[in-house]
Structures are given as C-alpha cells and as structure tokens.
Amino acid sequence: MTTPKNAFKQIAITAARTGDAKKAHPVKVYDLGGRSPLADFAVLMAVESAPQLDAIEEAVVVNLKHEGIYCLHKDGMRSRNWKVLDYGGTLVHIYDTKAEEFYAISKVYADYKPVEWEEKPVQAAPAPAAKKPAVKKAPAKKPAAKKAAPKKTAKKAAPKKAAKKAAPKKAKPAKKAAKKK
C-alpha cells in the first residue's frame, strides 16, 4: 500500500508527464517536504498561449480521472494566464510565460527540492558480439558536378515569341488557286 505522500508524488509525476506531452515548457515538480500547509508537491508548467493552457488543464484532469483521482478544487477557471488544480497533497500550476515573469515563480520555489519526473530511457544490455564476416563497402562516389546551362536573355527570347505569333497562315488548297487562273 502506498503512503499518502507517495500517492501525491505519483499524482505530481502524472500531471508533469501530461503537461510535457502537451508541450508545456518548462515543467517542474517540487517536493514541498511538509514546509507548506497546502500541499506536499507542486507542479509548475509554463505555456505559450491561452488555448494551450486550456488544453493542458483538460488533459491533466482527464488523465488523472482515468486513474480514479479527482480534482478537489480548481482556481482561475476564467483566467487566461494562470490556473491551479488542487489534488489535496498536490497543486498543479499552469500559467503563461508572462505570469511566470511577473510573479517570479521560479524564485518562490527556489528553496524546495526538485523531483525527477522524466522517464529515463531504459538501456538494454549489450548483446553478445557475434562474429560477422567483414564486408567492404565500395567507396562513395562523388556526384558529378552539374554544368550550368547558358542563361537566355530577355532580348533573345522576345523575337521567338513574336515569330510564333506572326507565323503565316496555311496556304489555300491548290485546287482553288488553279480555278482562279
């Protein structure tokens, strides 16, 4: 059975990964370590626009709801630059970069311990090296240099167009010409 603090950490990590998947940047998770009466963990996500802010908020709520975790309180629902989702021991802050600069959010959480939330790639054990016959590759051929075709000037091109337009009309059939004589 997980302790409440571990459960809140999992909520924070899930929210952070969801925000990261929706292109929030930077995404940071802090362990408030019992120093805050509000929560044990804080998730901070910066976004570029109001539509992105709404999309990330919805994605976090939906992903956590699928895990049976419901938001207890939402703040800033009409705000276009900052929203807070309260999951009991985890607060999720989603804000635009202007709000981050104005409120100096990074300074507010500077004294708290950051939490590693990003999935580290699993390194597969190296496979035993099987001896393969050495295959020599043919040396790469350099592509032949393309010769530049002489450029046509506008003056030369113009008479050809005129010649096409002034082409003589088809001669009348010989029978008619012979009758007139």
Coordinates of C-alpha atoms in Angstrom, one line a residue:
M1 CA 0.0 0.0 0.0
T2 CA 1.4 3.4 -0.9
T3 CA 1.6 6.1 1.7
P4 CA -0.3 9.4 1.0
K5 CA 3.0 11.2 0.3
N6 CA 3.9 8.6 -2.4
A7 CA 0.4 8.8 -3.8
F8 CA 0.7 12.6 -4.1
K9 CA 4.1 12.2 -5.7
Q10 CA 2.6 9.9 -8.3
I11 CA -0.2 12.5 -9.0
A12 CA 2.5 15.1 -9.5
I13 CA 4.5 13.0 -11.8
T14 CA 1.5 12.0 -13.9
A15 CA 0.5 15.7 -14.2
A16 CA 4.0 16.7 -15.2
R17 CA 4.2 14.0 -17.9
T18 CA 0.8 15.0 -19.2
G19 CA 1.9 18.7 -19.4
D20 CA 5.1 17.7 -21.1
A21 CA 3.2 15.6 -23.7
K22 CA 1.2 18.7 -24.5
K23 CA 4.3 20.8 -25.0
A24 CA 4.4 22.7 -21.7
H25 CA 7.9 24.0 -21.1
P26 CA 9.5 24.1 -18.6
V27 CA 7.7 21.5 -16.4
K28 CA 9.0 21.3 -12.9
V29 CA 7.9 19.3 -9.8
Y30 CA 8.9 20.3 -6.3
D31 CA 8.8 18.4 -3.1
L32 CA 7.5 20.8 -0.5
G33 CA 8.6 18.5 2.2
G34 CA 6.0 19.3 4.8
R35 CA 7.0 23.0 4.7
S36 CA 3.8 24.0 3.1
P37 CA 0.4 23.7 4.8
L38 CA -1.3 23.5 1.4
A39 CA 0.4 20.5 -0.3
D40 CA 3.3 18.1 -0.3
F41 CA 4.1 18.6 -4.0
A42 CA 3.8 21.4 -6.6
V43 CA 3.8 21.0 -10.3
L44 CA 4.7 24.1 -12.4
M45 CA 4.0 24.2 -16.1
A46 CA 4.6 27.2 -18.4
V47 CA 2.7 27.5 -21.6
E48 CA 2.8 29.8 -24.6
S49 CA -0.9 30.6 -25.1
A50 CA -4.3 30.6 -23.6
P51 CA -5.5 27.7 -25.8
Q52 CA -2.5 25.6 -24.8
L53 CA -3.3 26.5 -21.1
D54 CA -6.8 25.2 -21.5
A55 CA -5.7 22.0 -23.4
I56 CA -3.2 21.1 -20.7
E57 CA -5.6 21.7 -17.9
E58 CA -8.2 19.5 -19.6
A59 CA -5.6 16.8 -20.3
V60 CA -4.3 16.7 -16.7
V61 CA -7.9 16.4 -15.3
V62 CA -8.9 13.7 -17.8
N63 CA -5.7 11.6 -17.3
L64 CA -5.9 11.7 -13.5
K65 CA -9.7 11.0 -13.7
H66 CA -8.9 7.8 -15.7
E67 CA -6.7 6.7 -12.7
G68 CA -9.6 7.4 -10.3
I69 CA -8.1 10.7 -9.0
Y70 CA -10.4 13.7 -9.0
C71 CA -9.6 17.4 -8.7
L72 CA -10.8 18.7 -5.4
H73 CA -10.7 22.4 -6.4
K74 CA -10.0 24.5 -9.4
D75 CA -8.9 28.1 -9.3
G76 CA -8.6 30.6 -12.2
M77 CA -11.1 29.0 -14.4
R78 CA -11.9 32.3 -16.1
S79 CA -8.2 33.4 -16.2
R80 CA -6.4 33.3 -19.5
N81 CA -2.9 33.3 -17.9
W82 CA -2.9 31.1 -14.7
K83 CA -4.9 28.1 -13.5
V84 CA -4.4 26.0 -10.3
L85 CA -5.7 22.4 -9.9
D86 CA -5.8 21.1 -6.3
Y87 CA -5.5 17.4 -5.8
G88 CA -5.2 17.5 -2.0
G89 CA -1.5 17.0 -1.4
T90 CA -0.5 18.1 -5.0
L91 CA -1.0 21.5 -6.5
V92 CA -0.8 21.8 -10.3
H93 CA 0.0 25.3 -11.6
I94 CA -0.4 26.0 -15.3
Y95 CA 0.5 29.5 -16.4
D96 CA 1.7 31.5 -19.3
T97 CA 5.3 32.8 -19.6
K98 CA 4.2 36.4 -18.8
A99 CA 2.7 35.3 -15.5
E100 CA 5.9 33.4 -14.7
E101 CA 8.0 36.5 -15.2
F102 CA 5.6 38.8 -13.3
Y103 CA 5.2 36.6 -10.2
A104 CA 8.8 35.3 -10.3
I105 CA 7.5 31.8 -9.7
S106 CA 11.0 30.2 -10.0
K107 CA 12.1 32.3 -7.0
V108 CA 9.1 31.3 -4.9
Y109 CA 10.1 27.6 -5.3
A110 CA 13.9 28.0 -5.3
D111 CA 14.3 26.7 -1.8
Y112 CA 12.3 23.5 -2.4
K113 CA 13.8 20.2 -3.6
P114 CA 13.1 19.4 -7.3
V115 CA 11.7 16.0 -8.1
E116 CA 12.9 13.9 -11.1
W117 CA 9.8 13.1 -13.0
E118 CA 11.0 12.4 -16.5
E119 CA 11.2 8.8 -17.7
K120 CA 14.8 7.8 -18.2
P121 CA 15.4 5.7 -21.2
V122 CA 16.0 2.0 -20.4
Q123 CA 19.3 0.9 -21.6
A124 CA 19.2 -2.6 -22.9
A125 CA 22.1 -4.9 -22.0
P126 CA 24.5 -5.1 -24.9
A127 CA 24.0 -8.2 -27.0
P128 CA 27.0 -10.6 -27.2
A129 CA 29.0 -9.7 -30.3
A130 CA 28.6 -12.3 -33.0
K131 CA 31.4 -12.5 -35.5
K132 CA 30.1 -11.4 -38.8
P133 CA 32.2 -11.6 -42.0
A134 CA 33.8 -8.3 -42.8
V135 CA 32.0 -6.6 -45.7
K136 CA 33.9 -4.0 -47.5
K137 CA 31.8 -1.1 -48.7
A138 CA 32.5 0.4 -52.0
P139 CA 34.0 3.9 -51.8
A140 CA 31.3 6.6 -52.1
K141 CA 31.2 8.2 -55.4
K142 CA 31.1 11.9 -55.6
P143 CA 28.1 13.2 -57.7
A144 CA 29.1 14.7 -61.0
A145 CA 29.1 18.5 -61.0
K146 CA 26.1 19.9 -62.9
K147 CA 27.1 22.1 -65.8
A148 CA 25.1 25.3 -65.8
A149 CA 23.2 25.9 -69.0
P150 CA 23.8 29.3 -70.5
K151 CA 21.1 31.7 -69.5
K152 CA 18.8 33.2 -72.1
T153 CA 18.4 36.9 -72.1
A154 CA 15.0 38.5 -72.4
K155 CA 16.0 40.1 -75.7
K156 CA 16.7 36.8 -77.4
A157 CA 13.5 35.2 -76.0
A158 CA 11.2 38.0 -77.2
P159 CA 11.8 37.6 -81.0
K160 CA 11.0 33.9 -80.8
K161 CA 7.6 34.7 -79.2
A162 CA 6.9 37.2 -81.8
A163 CA 7.9 34.8 -84.6
K164 CA 5.4 32.3 -83.3
K165 CA 2.6 34.8 -83.3
A166 CA 3.4 36.1 -86.8
A167 CA 3.5 32.6 -88.3
P168 CA 2.0 32.6 -91.8
K169 CA -1.5 31.2 -92.1
K170 CA -1.9 28.0 -94.0
A171 CA -2.0 28.4 -97.8
K172 CA -5.2 27.8 -99.6
P173 CA -5.6 24.5 -101.2
A174 CA -4.1 24.3 -104.7
K175 CA -7.5 23.5 -106.4
K176 CA -8.9 26.9 -105.6
A177 CA -5.8 28.7 -106.7
A178 CA -5.8 26.8 -110.0
K179 CA -9.5 27.7 -110.7
K180 CA -8.9 31.4 -110.4
K181 CA -6.4 31.4 -113.2

